[in-house]
Coordinates of C-alpha atoms in Angstrom, one line a residue:
M228 CA -53.3 30.1 11.3
S229 CA -53.8 34.0 10.3
P230 CA -53.4 34.8 6.1
A231 CA -50.9 37.3 7.5
K232 CA -48.5 35.3 9.7
A233 CA -49.0 33.1 6.1
H234 CA -47.4 36.0 4.3
L235 CA -44.8 36.8 6.5
L236 CA -43.1 33.6 6.1
R237 CA -43.6 32.8 2.1
V238 CA -41.9 36.0 2.2
T239 CA -39.0 35.5 5.2
A240 CA -37.8 31.5 2.9
A241 CA -38.5 33.5 -0.5
Q242 CA -35.9 36.2 0.8
V243 CA -33.7 32.9 2.2
S244 CA -34.2 31.1 -1.1
T245 CA -32.7 34.5 -3.4
H246 CA -30.4 35.7 -1.0
D247 CA -27.7 33.8 0.8
P248 CA -28.4 29.7 2.6
L249 CA -26.4 30.4 5.3
A250 CA -27.6 33.6 6.0
H251 CA -29.8 32.3 8.9
A252 CA -27.2 30.3 9.9
S253 CA -26.0 29.1 13.4
G254 CA -22.4 29.6 13.6
Y255 CA -22.7 26.0 14.7
E256 CA -24.5 25.4 11.2
L257 CA -21.4 27.7 9.5
M258 CA -18.3 25.5 10.5
L259 CA -20.6 22.8 9.7
Y260 CA -20.0 24.0 5.7
K261 CA -17.7 25.6 6.2
L262 CA -15.8 21.6 7.4
A263 CA -17.5 20.4 4.4
G264 CA -16.0 21.7 2.6
D265 CA -12.4 21.6 3.4
K266 CA -13.2 17.6 3.1
R267 CA -14.3 18.2 -0.8
R268 CA -11.1 19.4 -1.2
L269 CA -8.7 16.9 0.9
K270 CA -10.9 14.0 -0.8
Q271 CA -9.5 15.9 -4.1
I272 CA -6.3 15.2 -2.5
Q273 CA -4.6 11.6 -3.4
S274 CA -1.0 12.7 -2.0
L275 CA -1.0 11.4 1.7
R276 CA 1.8 14.5 2.6
R277 CA 0.0 17.2 0.5
K278 CA -3.6 16.2 2.6
I279 CA -1.7 16.8 5.7
E280 CA -0.1 20.0 4.3
A281 CA -3.2 20.9 3.6
K282 CA -4.8 20.3 6.8
R283 CA -2.4 22.6 8.6
E284 CA -3.5 25.0 5.9
M285 CA -7.6 24.6 7.8
L286 CA -6.8 24.5 11.1
P287 CA -5.5 27.8 12.3
D288 CA -9.4 28.8 9.6
Y289 CA -10.8 26.6 13.3
A290 CA -9.1 27.9 16.2
P291 CA -11.5 30.0 17.0
W292 CA -14.1 28.3 17.3
I293 CA -12.1 25.2 19.5
S294 CA -11.2 27.9 22.1
G295 CA -15.0 28.2 22.2
A296 CA -15.9 25.3 22.4
L297 CA -13.6 24.3 25.1
S298 CA -14.5 27.8 27.3
A299 CA -17.9 27.1 27.6
R300 CA -17.0 24.2 28.5
G301 CA -20.6 22.9 27.6
G302 CA -19.9 18.7 26.9
G303 CA -22.7 18.8 23.1
Q304 CA -21.7 17.0 20.7
D305 CA -19.5 19.0 18.4
E306 CA -17.9 17.0 14.8
V307 CA -16.3 20.5 13.8
L308 CA -14.0 20.2 16.9
M309 CA -13.4 16.3 16.8
T310 CA -13.0 16.5 13.5
V311 CA -10.2 19.1 14.2
M312 CA -9.2 16.9 17.1
V313 CA -7.9 14.5 14.6
W314 CA -6.7 16.6 11.7
M315 CA -4.2 18.7 14.6
I316 CA -3.0 14.3 15.5
D317 CA -2.5 14.2 12.0
T318 CA -0.6 17.2 11.2
G319 CA 1.9 15.8 14.6
N320 CA -0.3 19.0 16.9
F321 CA -0.4 17.1 19.8
T322 CA 0.2 19.9 21.3
D323 CA -3.3 21.7 20.4
A324 CA -5.1 18.7 20.8
L325 CA -4.6 17.1 23.8
P326 CA -6.7 19.8 25.3
I327 CA -9.6 18.8 23.6
V328 CA -8.9 14.9 24.0
R329 CA -9.6 15.7 27.6
Y330 CA -12.3 17.5 27.0
A331 CA -14.2 14.6 25.1
I332 CA -13.1 12.3 27.4
R333 CA -14.4 13.9 30.1
H334 CA -17.7 14.9 27.9
K335 CA -17.7 11.1 26.1
L336 CA -18.3 12.6 23.1
V337 CA -18.0 9.9 20.3
L338 CA -16.3 10.7 16.2
P339 CA -17.9 11.2 13.5
D340 CA -19.1 8.1 11.8
Q341 CA -16.4 7.8 8.9
Y342 CA -13.9 7.0 11.5
Q343 CA -15.8 4.2 13.1
R344 CA -13.2 3.9 16.3
T345 CA -14.1 5.0 20.4
L346 CA -12.1 8.0 20.6
A347 CA -9.7 6.4 23.1
C348 CA -8.4 3.7 20.0
L349 CA -8.3 6.7 17.6
V350 CA -6.8 9.0 19.4
V351 CA -4.2 6.9 20.6
E352 CA -3.0 5.2 17.6
E353 CA -3.2 7.5 15.3
M354 CA -0.7 9.8 17.5
A355 CA 0.9 6.1 18.0
D356 CA 1.3 6.3 14.7
T357 CA 1.8 10.1 13.4
A358 CA 4.7 9.6 15.4
M359 CA 6.4 6.5 14.5
N360 CA 6.3 8.2 10.0
G361 CA 7.5 11.4 11.4
R362 CA 10.3 8.7 12.9
A363 CA 10.8 7.3 9.7
L364 CA 11.8 11.3 8.2
G365 CA 14.1 12.2 11.0
E366 CA 11.8 14.2 13.0
V367 CA 11.8 14.2 17.4
I368 CA 9.4 12.1 18.6
D369 CA 7.5 14.0 20.7
V370 CA 7.2 11.9 23.8
A371 CA 5.9 14.6 26.2
G372 CA 2.8 14.0 23.8
L373 CA 2.8 10.0 24.2
Q374 CA 3.2 9.4 27.9
A375 CA 0.1 12.4 28.5
I376 CA -1.8 10.6 26.4
A377 CA -1.2 7.3 27.8
E378 CA -2.1 9.1 31.6
I379 CA -5.6 10.1 29.0
T380 CA -6.4 7.0 28.3
Q381 CA -5.3 4.6 31.1
A382 CA -8.9 3.5 31.9
E383 CA -10.1 2.9 28.7
D384 CA -10.6 0.0 26.9
M385 CA -9.0 -0.4 23.4
P386 CA -7.4 -3.1 21.5
D387 CA -3.9 -4.5 23.2
Q388 CA -1.9 -4.0 20.3
V389 CA -3.5 -0.1 20.5
K390 CA -1.5 0.0 23.6
A391 CA 1.7 -1.6 22.1
K392 CA 2.1 0.4 19.7
L393 CA 1.6 3.9 22.0
F394 CA 4.2 2.7 24.4
K395 CA 7.1 1.4 21.7
A396 CA 6.4 4.8 19.8
I397 CA 7.9 6.1 23.6
A398 CA 10.1 3.6 23.8
Y399 CA 12.4 4.8 20.8
G400 CA 11.3 8.5 21.4
L401 CA 13.0 7.8 24.6
S402 CA 15.7 4.9 23.4
N403 CA 18.4 7.8 23.2
K404 CA 17.9 9.9 26.2
D405 CA 16.6 7.1 28.9
K406 CA 17.8 4.1 28.3
P407 CA 15.9 2.5 31.3
A408 CA 13.1 3.9 30.7
A409 CA 13.0 3.3 26.7
A410 CA 13.8 -0.5 27.8
D411 CA 10.6 -0.8 30.6
Y412 CA 7.9 1.6 27.6
F413 CA 10.0 -1.6 25.2
R414 CA 9.5 -4.4 27.4
Q415 CA 5.6 -3.0 28.6
A416 CA 4.4 -2.8 25.1
L417 CA 6.2 -7.1 24.1
A418 CA 3.4 -8.1 27.2
L419 CA 0.5 -6.6 25.3
H420 CA 1.7 -8.0 21.9
P421 CA 3.9 -10.1 21.5
K422 CA 4.6 -9.6 17.7
C423 CA 5.1 -5.8 17.9
G424 CA 8.3 -6.2 16.5
V425 CA 10.3 -4.5 19.2
M426 CA 12.2 -7.4 20.5
K427 CA 15.6 -6.9 18.8
D428 CA 16.1 -3.2 19.7
L429 CA 15.4 -4.7 23.5
E430 CA 17.8 -7.2 23.4
K431 CA 19.9 -4.4 21.1
L432 CA 19.3 -1.7 24.1
E433 CA 19.9 -4.1 27.5
R434 CA 23.3 -4.7 25.8
E435 CA 23.8 -1.2 25.2
M436 CA 22.6 -0.7 29.3
K437 CA 25.2 -3.3 30.0
N438 CA 28.5 -2.4 27.8
M439 CA 28.2 1.5 30.2
A440 CA 27.7 -1.0 33.4
A441 CA 30.7 -2.7 32.5
L442 CA 32.7 1.2 32.3
K443 CA 31.8 2.4 35.8

């Protein structure tokens, strides 16, 4: 290396070290930096409900990045994209999460190590749990979103208990709208996991359908 080039490198390094360390960062590095800061903020929150509220506040900041990543269709591993997808599911925003799920499965992306599950398994389980938790609070289950994820992950491998959770959530979402379809989903859940806790609800639904048929 020539003395002139060595001097240039020293000057550049000094400028970087004495100014903003992110000045020469790529767009992805900047987003990772922001993500790390948001994760630290979330770790300081003990309440699950407050964490969900905080994620809702954070998500709009990532919208341009997500839009760009999906539009580029590059298929490269993206920790920001995958983490935001999980946060969307956590907050019940299935509509915006589904395009990311489709993209991630198509390109065989993997989740950050902290999640310790396959993509399909986490997405199905988290969506089912979010739907059921919302139901307990009186919220309406997003049946269309759950049915969409069932279709997207149909060929993906996961524990039977996880898929049973999904069918169970769909069944509850349909129980007041389409009783025959709800009963069918309950049966599918039972076939996958006999101890999934829907037997009494299925029996109740079958009695209601029988009574309705008798009135016709």
